[in-house]
mmCIF file of C-alpha atoms in Angstrom:
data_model
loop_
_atom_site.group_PDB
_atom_site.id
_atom_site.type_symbol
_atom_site.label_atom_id
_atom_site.label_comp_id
_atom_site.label_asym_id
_atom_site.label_seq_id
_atom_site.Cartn_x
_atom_site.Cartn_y
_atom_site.Cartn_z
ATOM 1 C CA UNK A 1 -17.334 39.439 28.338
ATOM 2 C CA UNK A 2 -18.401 35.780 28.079
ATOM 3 C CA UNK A 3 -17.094 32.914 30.274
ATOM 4 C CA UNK A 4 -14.397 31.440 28.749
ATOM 5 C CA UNK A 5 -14.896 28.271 26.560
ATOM 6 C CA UNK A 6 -13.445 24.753 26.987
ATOM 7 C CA UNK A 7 -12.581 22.572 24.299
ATOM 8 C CA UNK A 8 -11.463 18.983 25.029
ATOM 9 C CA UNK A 9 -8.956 17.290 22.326
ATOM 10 C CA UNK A 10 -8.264 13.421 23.106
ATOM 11 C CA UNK A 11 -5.747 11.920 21.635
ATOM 12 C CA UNK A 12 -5.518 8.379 21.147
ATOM 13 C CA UNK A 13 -2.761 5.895 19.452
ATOM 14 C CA UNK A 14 -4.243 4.244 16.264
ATOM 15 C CA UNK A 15 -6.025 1.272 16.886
ATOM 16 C CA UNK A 16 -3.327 -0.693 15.113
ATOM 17 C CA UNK A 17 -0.388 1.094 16.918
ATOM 18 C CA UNK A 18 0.642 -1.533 19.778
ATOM 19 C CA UNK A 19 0.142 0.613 22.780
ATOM 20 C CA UNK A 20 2.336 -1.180 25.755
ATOM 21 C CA UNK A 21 1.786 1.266 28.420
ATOM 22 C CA UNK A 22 -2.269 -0.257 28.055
ATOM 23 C CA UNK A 23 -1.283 -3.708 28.172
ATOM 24 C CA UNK A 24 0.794 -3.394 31.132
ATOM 25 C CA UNK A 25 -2.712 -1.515 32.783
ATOM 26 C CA UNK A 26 -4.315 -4.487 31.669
ATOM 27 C CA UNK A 27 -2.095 -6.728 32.929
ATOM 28 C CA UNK A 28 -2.180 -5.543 36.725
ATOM 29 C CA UNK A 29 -5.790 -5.009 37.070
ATOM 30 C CA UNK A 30 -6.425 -8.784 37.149
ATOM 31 C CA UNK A 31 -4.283 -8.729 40.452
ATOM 32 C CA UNK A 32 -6.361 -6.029 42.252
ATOM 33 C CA UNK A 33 -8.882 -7.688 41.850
ATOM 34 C CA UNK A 34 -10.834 -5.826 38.609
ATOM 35 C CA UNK A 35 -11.022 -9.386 36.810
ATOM 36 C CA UNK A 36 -14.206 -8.119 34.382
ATOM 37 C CA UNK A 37 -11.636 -5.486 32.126
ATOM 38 C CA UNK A 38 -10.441 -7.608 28.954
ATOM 39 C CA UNK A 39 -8.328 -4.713 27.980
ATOM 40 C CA UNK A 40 -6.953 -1.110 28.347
ATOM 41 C CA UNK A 41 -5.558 1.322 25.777
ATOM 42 C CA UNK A 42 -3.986 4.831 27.372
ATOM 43 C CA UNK A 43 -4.529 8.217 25.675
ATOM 44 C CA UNK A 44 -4.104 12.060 26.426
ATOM 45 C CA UNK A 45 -6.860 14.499 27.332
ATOM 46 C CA UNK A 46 -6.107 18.008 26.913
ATOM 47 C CA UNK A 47 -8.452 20.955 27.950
ATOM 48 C CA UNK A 48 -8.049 23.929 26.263
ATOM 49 C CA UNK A 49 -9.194 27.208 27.297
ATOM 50 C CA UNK A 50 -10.872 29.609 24.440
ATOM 51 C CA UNK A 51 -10.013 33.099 24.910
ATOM 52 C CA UNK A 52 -13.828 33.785 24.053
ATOM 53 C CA UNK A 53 -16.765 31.892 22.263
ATOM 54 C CA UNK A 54 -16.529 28.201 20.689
ATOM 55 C CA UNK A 55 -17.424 29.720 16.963
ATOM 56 C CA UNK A 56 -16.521 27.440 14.089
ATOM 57 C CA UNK A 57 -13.183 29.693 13.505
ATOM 58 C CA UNK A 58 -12.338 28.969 16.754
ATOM 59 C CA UNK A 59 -12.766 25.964 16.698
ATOM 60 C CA UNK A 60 -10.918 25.148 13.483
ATOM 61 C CA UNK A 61 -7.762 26.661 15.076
ATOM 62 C CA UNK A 62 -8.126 23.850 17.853
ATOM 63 C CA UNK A 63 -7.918 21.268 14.992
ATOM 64 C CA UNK A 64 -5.465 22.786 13.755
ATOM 65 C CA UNK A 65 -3.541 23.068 16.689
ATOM 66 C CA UNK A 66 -4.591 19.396 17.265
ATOM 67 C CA UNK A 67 -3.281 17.924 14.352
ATOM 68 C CA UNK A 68 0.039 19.949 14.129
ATOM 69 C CA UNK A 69 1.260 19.588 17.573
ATOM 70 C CA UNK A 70 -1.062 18.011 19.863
ATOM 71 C CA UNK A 71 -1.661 14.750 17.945
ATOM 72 C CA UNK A 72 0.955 13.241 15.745
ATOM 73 C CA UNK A 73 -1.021 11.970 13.188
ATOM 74 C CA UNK A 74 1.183 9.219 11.780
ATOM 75 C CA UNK A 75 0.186 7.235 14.610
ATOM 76 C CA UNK A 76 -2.300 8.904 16.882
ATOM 77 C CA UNK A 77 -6.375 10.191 16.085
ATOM 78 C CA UNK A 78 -7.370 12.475 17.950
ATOM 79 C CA UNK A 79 -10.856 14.201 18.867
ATOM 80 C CA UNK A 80 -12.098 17.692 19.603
ATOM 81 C CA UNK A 81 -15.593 18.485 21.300
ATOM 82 C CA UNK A 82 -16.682 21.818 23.399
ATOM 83 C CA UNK A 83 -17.241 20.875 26.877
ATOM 84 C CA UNK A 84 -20.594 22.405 28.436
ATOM 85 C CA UNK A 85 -19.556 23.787 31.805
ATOM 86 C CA UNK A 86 -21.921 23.810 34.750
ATOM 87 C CA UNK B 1 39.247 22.615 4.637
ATOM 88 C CA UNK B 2 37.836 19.791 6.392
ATOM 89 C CA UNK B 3 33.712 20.163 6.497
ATOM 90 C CA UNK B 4 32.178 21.900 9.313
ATOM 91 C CA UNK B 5 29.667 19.875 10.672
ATOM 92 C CA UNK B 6 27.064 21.441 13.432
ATOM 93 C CA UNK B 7 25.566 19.882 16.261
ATOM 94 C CA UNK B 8 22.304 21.542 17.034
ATOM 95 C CA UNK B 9 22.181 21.633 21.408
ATOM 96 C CA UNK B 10 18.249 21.599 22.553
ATOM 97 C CA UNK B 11 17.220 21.754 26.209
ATOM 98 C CA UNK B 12 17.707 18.505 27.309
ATOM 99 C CA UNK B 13 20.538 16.894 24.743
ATOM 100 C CA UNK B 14 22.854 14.622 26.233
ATOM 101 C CA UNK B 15 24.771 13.434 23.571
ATOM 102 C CA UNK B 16 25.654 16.823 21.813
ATOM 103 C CA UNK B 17 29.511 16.679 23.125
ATOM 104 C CA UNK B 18 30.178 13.181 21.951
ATOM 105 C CA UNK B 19 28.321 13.704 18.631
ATOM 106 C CA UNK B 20 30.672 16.942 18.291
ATOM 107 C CA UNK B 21 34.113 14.701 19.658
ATOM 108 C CA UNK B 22 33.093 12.045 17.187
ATOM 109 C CA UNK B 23 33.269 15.029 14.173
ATOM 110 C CA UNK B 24 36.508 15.765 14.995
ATOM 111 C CA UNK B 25 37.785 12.326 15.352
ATOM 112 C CA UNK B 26 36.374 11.235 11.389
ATOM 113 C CA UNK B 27 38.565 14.342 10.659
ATOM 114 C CA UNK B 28 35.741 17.369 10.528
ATOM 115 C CA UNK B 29 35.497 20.956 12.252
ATOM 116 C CA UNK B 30 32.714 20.392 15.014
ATOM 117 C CA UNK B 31 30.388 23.487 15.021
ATOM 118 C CA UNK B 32 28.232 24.141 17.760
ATOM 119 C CA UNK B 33 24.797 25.011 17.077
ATOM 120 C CA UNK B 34 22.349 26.297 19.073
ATOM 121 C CA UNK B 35 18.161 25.866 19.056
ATOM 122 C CA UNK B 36 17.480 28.976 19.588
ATOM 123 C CA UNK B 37 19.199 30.293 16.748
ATOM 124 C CA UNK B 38 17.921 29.983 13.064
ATOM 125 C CA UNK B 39 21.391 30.554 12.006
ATOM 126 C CA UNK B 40 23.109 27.399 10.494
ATOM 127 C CA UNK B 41 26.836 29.162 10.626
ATOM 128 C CA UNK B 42 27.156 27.868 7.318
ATOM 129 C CA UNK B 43 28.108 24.157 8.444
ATOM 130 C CA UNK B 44 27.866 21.750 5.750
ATOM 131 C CA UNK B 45 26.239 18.911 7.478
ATOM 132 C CA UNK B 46 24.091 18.739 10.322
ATOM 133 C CA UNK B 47 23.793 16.510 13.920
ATOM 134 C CA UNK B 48 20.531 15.958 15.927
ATOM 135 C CA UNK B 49 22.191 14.206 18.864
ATOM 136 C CA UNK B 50 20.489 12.339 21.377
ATOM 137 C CA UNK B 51 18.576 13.140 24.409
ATOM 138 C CA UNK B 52 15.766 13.761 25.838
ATOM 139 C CA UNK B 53 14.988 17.480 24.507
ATOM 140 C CA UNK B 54 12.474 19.583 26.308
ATOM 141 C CA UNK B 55 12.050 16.597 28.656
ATOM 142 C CA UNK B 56 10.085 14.590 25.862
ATOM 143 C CA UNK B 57 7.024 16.292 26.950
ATOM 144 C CA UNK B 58 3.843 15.134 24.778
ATOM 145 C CA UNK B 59 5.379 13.283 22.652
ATOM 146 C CA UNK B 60 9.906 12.527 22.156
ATOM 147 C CA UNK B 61 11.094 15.199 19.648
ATOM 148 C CA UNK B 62 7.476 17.060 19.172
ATOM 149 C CA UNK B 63 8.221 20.625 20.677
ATOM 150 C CA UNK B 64 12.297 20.273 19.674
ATOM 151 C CA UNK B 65 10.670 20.216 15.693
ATOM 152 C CA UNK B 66 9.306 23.786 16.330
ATOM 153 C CA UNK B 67 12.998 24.982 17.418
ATOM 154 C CA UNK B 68 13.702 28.296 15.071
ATOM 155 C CA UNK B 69 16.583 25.938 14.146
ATOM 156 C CA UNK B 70 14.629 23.382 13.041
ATOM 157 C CA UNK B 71 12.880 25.520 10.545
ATOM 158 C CA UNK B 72 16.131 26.168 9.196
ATOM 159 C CA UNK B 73 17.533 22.588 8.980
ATOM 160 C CA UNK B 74 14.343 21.272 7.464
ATOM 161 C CA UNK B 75 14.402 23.889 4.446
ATOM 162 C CA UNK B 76 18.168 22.916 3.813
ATOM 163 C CA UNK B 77 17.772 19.184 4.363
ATOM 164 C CA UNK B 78 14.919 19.717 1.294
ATOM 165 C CA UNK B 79 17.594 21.434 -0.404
ATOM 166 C CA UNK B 80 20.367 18.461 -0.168
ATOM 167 C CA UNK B 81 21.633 19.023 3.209
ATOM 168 C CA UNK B 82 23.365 16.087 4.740
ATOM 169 C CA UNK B 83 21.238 15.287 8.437
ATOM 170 C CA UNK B 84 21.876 12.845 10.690
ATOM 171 C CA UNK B 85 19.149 12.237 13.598
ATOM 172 C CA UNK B 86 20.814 10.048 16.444
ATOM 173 C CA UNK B 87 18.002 8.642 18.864
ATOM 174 C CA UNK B 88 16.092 11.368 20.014
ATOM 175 C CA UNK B 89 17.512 13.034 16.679
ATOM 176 C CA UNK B 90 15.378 10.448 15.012
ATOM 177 C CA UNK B 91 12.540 10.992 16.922
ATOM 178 C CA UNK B 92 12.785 15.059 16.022
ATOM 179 C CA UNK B 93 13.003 13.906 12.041
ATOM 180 C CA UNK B 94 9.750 11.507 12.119
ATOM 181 C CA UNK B 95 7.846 15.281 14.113
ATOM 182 C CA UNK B 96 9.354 17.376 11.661
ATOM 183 C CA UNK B 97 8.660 14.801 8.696
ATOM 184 C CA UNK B 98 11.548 14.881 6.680
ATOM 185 C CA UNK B 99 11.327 11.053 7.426
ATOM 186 C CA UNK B 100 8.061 8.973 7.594
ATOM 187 C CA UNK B 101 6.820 6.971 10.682
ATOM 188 C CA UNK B 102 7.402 7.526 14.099
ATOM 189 C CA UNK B 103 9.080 5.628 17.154
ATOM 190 C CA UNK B 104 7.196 4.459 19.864
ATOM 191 C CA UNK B 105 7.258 3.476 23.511
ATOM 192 C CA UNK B 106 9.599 0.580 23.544
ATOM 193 C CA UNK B 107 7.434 -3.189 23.411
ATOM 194 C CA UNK B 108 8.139 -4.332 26.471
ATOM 195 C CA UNK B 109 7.990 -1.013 28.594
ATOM 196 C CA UNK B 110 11.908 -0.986 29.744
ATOM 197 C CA UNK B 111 14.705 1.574 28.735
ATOM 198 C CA UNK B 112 17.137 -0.232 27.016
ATOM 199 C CA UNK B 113 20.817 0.377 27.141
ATOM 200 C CA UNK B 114 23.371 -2.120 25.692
ATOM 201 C CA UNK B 115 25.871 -2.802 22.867
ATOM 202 C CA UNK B 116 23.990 -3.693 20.491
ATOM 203 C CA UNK B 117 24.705 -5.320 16.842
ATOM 204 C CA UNK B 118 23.764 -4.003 13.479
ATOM 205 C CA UNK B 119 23.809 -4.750 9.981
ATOM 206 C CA UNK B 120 24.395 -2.011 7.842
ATOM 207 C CA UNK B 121 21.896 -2.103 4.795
ATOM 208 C CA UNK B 122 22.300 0.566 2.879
ATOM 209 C CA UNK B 123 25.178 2.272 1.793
ATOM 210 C CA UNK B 124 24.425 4.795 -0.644
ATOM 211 C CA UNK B 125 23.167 7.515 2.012
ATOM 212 C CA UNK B 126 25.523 10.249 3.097
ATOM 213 C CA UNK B 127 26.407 8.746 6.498
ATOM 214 C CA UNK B 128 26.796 5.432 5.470
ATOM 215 C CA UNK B 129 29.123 4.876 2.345
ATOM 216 C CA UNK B 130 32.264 4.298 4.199
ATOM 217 C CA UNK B 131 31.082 0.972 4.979
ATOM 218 C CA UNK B 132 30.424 -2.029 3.126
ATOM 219 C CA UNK B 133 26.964 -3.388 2.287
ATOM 220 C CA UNK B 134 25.902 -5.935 5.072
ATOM 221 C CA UNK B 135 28.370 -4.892 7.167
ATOM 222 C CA UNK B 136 27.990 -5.823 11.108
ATOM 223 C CA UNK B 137 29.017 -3.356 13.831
ATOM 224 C CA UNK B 138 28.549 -3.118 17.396
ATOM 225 C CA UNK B 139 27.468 0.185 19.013
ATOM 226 C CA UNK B 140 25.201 0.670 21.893
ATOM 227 C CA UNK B 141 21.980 1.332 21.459
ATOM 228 C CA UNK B 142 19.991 3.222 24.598
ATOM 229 C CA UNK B 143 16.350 4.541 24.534
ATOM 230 C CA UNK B 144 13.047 4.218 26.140
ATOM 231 C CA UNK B 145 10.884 5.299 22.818
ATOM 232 C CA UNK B 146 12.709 3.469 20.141
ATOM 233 C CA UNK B 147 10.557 1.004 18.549
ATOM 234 C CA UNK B 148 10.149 2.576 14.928
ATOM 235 C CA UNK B 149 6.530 2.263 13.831
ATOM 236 C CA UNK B 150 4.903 2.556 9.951
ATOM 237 C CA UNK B 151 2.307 1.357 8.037
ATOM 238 C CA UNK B 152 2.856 -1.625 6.052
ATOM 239 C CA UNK B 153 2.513 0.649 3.125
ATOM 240 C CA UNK B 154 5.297 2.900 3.806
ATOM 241 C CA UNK B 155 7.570 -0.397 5.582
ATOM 242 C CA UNK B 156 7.295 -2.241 1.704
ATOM 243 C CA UNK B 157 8.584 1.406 0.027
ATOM 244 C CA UNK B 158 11.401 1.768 2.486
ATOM 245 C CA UNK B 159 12.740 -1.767 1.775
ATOM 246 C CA UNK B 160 12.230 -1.935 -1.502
ATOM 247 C CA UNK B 161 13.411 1.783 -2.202
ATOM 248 C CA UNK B 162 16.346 0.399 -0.163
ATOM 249 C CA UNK B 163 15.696 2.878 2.550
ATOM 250 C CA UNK B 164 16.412 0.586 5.198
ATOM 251 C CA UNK B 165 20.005 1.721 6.388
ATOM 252 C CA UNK B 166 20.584 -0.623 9.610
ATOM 253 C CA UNK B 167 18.674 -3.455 11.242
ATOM 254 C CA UNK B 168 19.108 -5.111 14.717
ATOM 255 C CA UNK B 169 20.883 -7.979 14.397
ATOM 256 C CA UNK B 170 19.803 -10.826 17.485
ATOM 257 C CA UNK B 171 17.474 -9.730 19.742
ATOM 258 C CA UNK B 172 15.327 -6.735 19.293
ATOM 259 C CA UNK B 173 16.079 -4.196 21.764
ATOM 260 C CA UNK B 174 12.522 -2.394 21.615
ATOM 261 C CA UNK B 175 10.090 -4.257 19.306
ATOM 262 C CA UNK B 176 10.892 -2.157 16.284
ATOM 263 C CA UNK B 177 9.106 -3.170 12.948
ATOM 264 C CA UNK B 178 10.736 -5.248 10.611
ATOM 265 C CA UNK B 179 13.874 -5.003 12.998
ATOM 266 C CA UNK B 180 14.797 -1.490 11.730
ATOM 267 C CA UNK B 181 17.575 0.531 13.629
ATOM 268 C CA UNK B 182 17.555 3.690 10.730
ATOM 269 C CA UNK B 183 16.450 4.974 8.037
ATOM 270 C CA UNK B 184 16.787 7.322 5.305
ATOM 271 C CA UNK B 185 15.026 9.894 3.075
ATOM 272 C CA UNK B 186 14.757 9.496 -0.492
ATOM 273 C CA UNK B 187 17.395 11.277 -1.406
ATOM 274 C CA UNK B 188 20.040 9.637 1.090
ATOM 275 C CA UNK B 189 20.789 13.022 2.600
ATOM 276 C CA UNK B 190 18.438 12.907 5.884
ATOM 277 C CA UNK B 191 19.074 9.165 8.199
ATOM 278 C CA UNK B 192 17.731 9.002 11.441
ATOM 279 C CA UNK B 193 19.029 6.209 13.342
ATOM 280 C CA UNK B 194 18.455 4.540 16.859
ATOM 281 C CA UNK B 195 21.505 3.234 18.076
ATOM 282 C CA UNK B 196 24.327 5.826 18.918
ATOM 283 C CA UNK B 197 27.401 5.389 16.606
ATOM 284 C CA UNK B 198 28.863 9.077 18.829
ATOM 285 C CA UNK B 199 29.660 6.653 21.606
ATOM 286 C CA UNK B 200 31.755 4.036 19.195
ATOM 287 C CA UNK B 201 34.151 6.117 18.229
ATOM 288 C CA UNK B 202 37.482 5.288 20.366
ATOM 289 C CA UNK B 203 38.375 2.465 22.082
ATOM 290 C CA UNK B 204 38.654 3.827 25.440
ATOM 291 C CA UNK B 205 34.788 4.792 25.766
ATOM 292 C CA UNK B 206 33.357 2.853 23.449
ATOM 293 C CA UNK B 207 32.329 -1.512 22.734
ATOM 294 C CA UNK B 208 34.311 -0.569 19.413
ATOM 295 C CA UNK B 209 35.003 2.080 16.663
ATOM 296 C CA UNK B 210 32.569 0.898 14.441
ATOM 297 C CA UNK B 211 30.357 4.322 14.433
ATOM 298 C CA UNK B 212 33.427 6.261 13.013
ATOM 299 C CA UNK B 213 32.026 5.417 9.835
ATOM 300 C CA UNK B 214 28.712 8.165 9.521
ATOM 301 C CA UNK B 215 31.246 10.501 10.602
ATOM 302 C CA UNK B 216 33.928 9.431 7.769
ATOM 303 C CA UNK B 217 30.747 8.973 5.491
ATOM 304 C CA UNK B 218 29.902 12.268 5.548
ATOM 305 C CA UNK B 219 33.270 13.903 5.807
ATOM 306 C CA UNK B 220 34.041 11.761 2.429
ATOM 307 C CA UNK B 221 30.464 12.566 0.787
ATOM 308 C CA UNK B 222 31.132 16.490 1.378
ATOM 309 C CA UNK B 223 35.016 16.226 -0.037
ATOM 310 C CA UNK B 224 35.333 15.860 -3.407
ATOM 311 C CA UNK B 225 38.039 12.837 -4.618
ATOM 312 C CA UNK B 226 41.623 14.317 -4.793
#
């Protein structure tokens, strides 16, 4: 049996969705003394386990998976890649 | 008869008892309902109360959409079904799609509880027709995700569809676009609104009796003129 696969989906908010939870990141970074980030925009990272190999079916059910319940399209993008593991 | 109007109960409502007290107040026959069950009981109008269902994990209303009763309630609100999404009830509408857009985290990062003023805007949807057009009430408003979010595309058809049924009047409580507390489908059968008009509904508990109205508005909508 092969090692099992993992897929990565990020999720981010559309670039014109105001994202508030970044701008308050941004905001206290200046304090702690990271003064060279101009700005911050918070996301989700989800790793996903494949019962078996990362074929294009497989795959496709990830998307799927990403844009139905994962990602809420109206206002987020998101992204899936296979991870290599060590 | 009087209309028997169901309150679906997810894990995690809060506001499923008042939203079911405020039923029987506006003169209908509360009717539990449960998420868990496809079953409608034959109700002929349907609550999302407020809450925080399944904890608002990944995103406010996204797993509460894939409730078995969910499935049912979005067939019959395609089918004319009167649904009213209250706060977190709003936030399960914009997952499930029967309305467009979606609410976000609130602008400036606080949960916001507070009576709150609104201007009714529309009153041809079910839930709103027992009051008069520009009408303002006052009934708190209390969320941490309620600033609703659309492209400018779908903000221009909601106004000028007059799809708009309340706005915030004075300050904005959560940055919401174009100061909109609800909305409605198309058809005026599915609003979702912010602010909760279940905890206006007697003067004991309540900054006023002003949310009486989406209950009446229904219960008048679903009772044909004697």
């Amino acid at each position: 049996m092969p090692a099992p696969t993992r897929v990565v989906v990020d999720v981010m908010l559309k670039p014109e969705i105001l994202d508030p939870q970044g701008q308050a990141i941004a905001n206290a970074l200046p304090t702690l003394g990271f003064s060279s980030i101009a700005s911050v925009r918070q996301g989700k990272r989800f790793e996903v386990e494949l019962a078996g190999e990362a074929t294009e079916e497989a795959l496709d059910e990830v998307r799927r998976a990403a844009a139905t319940l994962l990602a809420n399209p109206v206002i987020e993008d998101y992204d899936v890649r296979v991870q290599v593991l060590p | 008869m009087s209309p028997r109007i169901g309150v679906i109960t997810f894990p995690g409502s809060l506001d499923d008892r008042d939203a079911l007290r405020a039923v029987k107040l506006a003169g209908g026959e509360p009717v539990s309902l449960w998420h868990a069950d496809a079953d409608l009981k034959n109700v002929d109008a349907v609550i999302l109360p407020g809450g925080f269902s399944y904890g608002d994990y990944l995103r406010a209303g996204a797993i509460a959409r894939f409730a078995p009763a969910m499935g049912s309630i979005v067939d019959a609100a395609r089918g004319g079904l009167p649904v009213l999404g209250i706060c977190n009830g709003f936030q399960v509408l914009c997952e499930s799609h029967l309305l467009p857009g979606a609410l976000r985290r609130n602008g400036h990062l606080h949960f916001r509880c507070r009576d709150q003023k609104l201007r009714i805007e529309s009153t041809s949807t079910r839930w709103t027709q027992a009051y008069q057009p520009g009408e303002e009430i006052v009934i708190p408003v209390k969320n941490g995700e309620g600033a609703y979010v659309a492209d400018e595309k779908t903000l221009d058809a909601l106004a000028a569809e007059g799809r708009i049924v309340a706005r915030y009047v004075g300050a904005n409580p959560n940055g919401s676009s174009r100061d909109i507390a609800g909305i409605s489908n198309e058809a005026g059968n599915v609003v979702g609104l912010m602010p909760h008009p279940e905890h206006a509904t007697e003067a004991l508990t309540g900054p006023s009796t002003d949310g009486l109205g989406f209950f009446t508005s229904v219960i008048r909508a679903l009772v044909p003129a004697a």
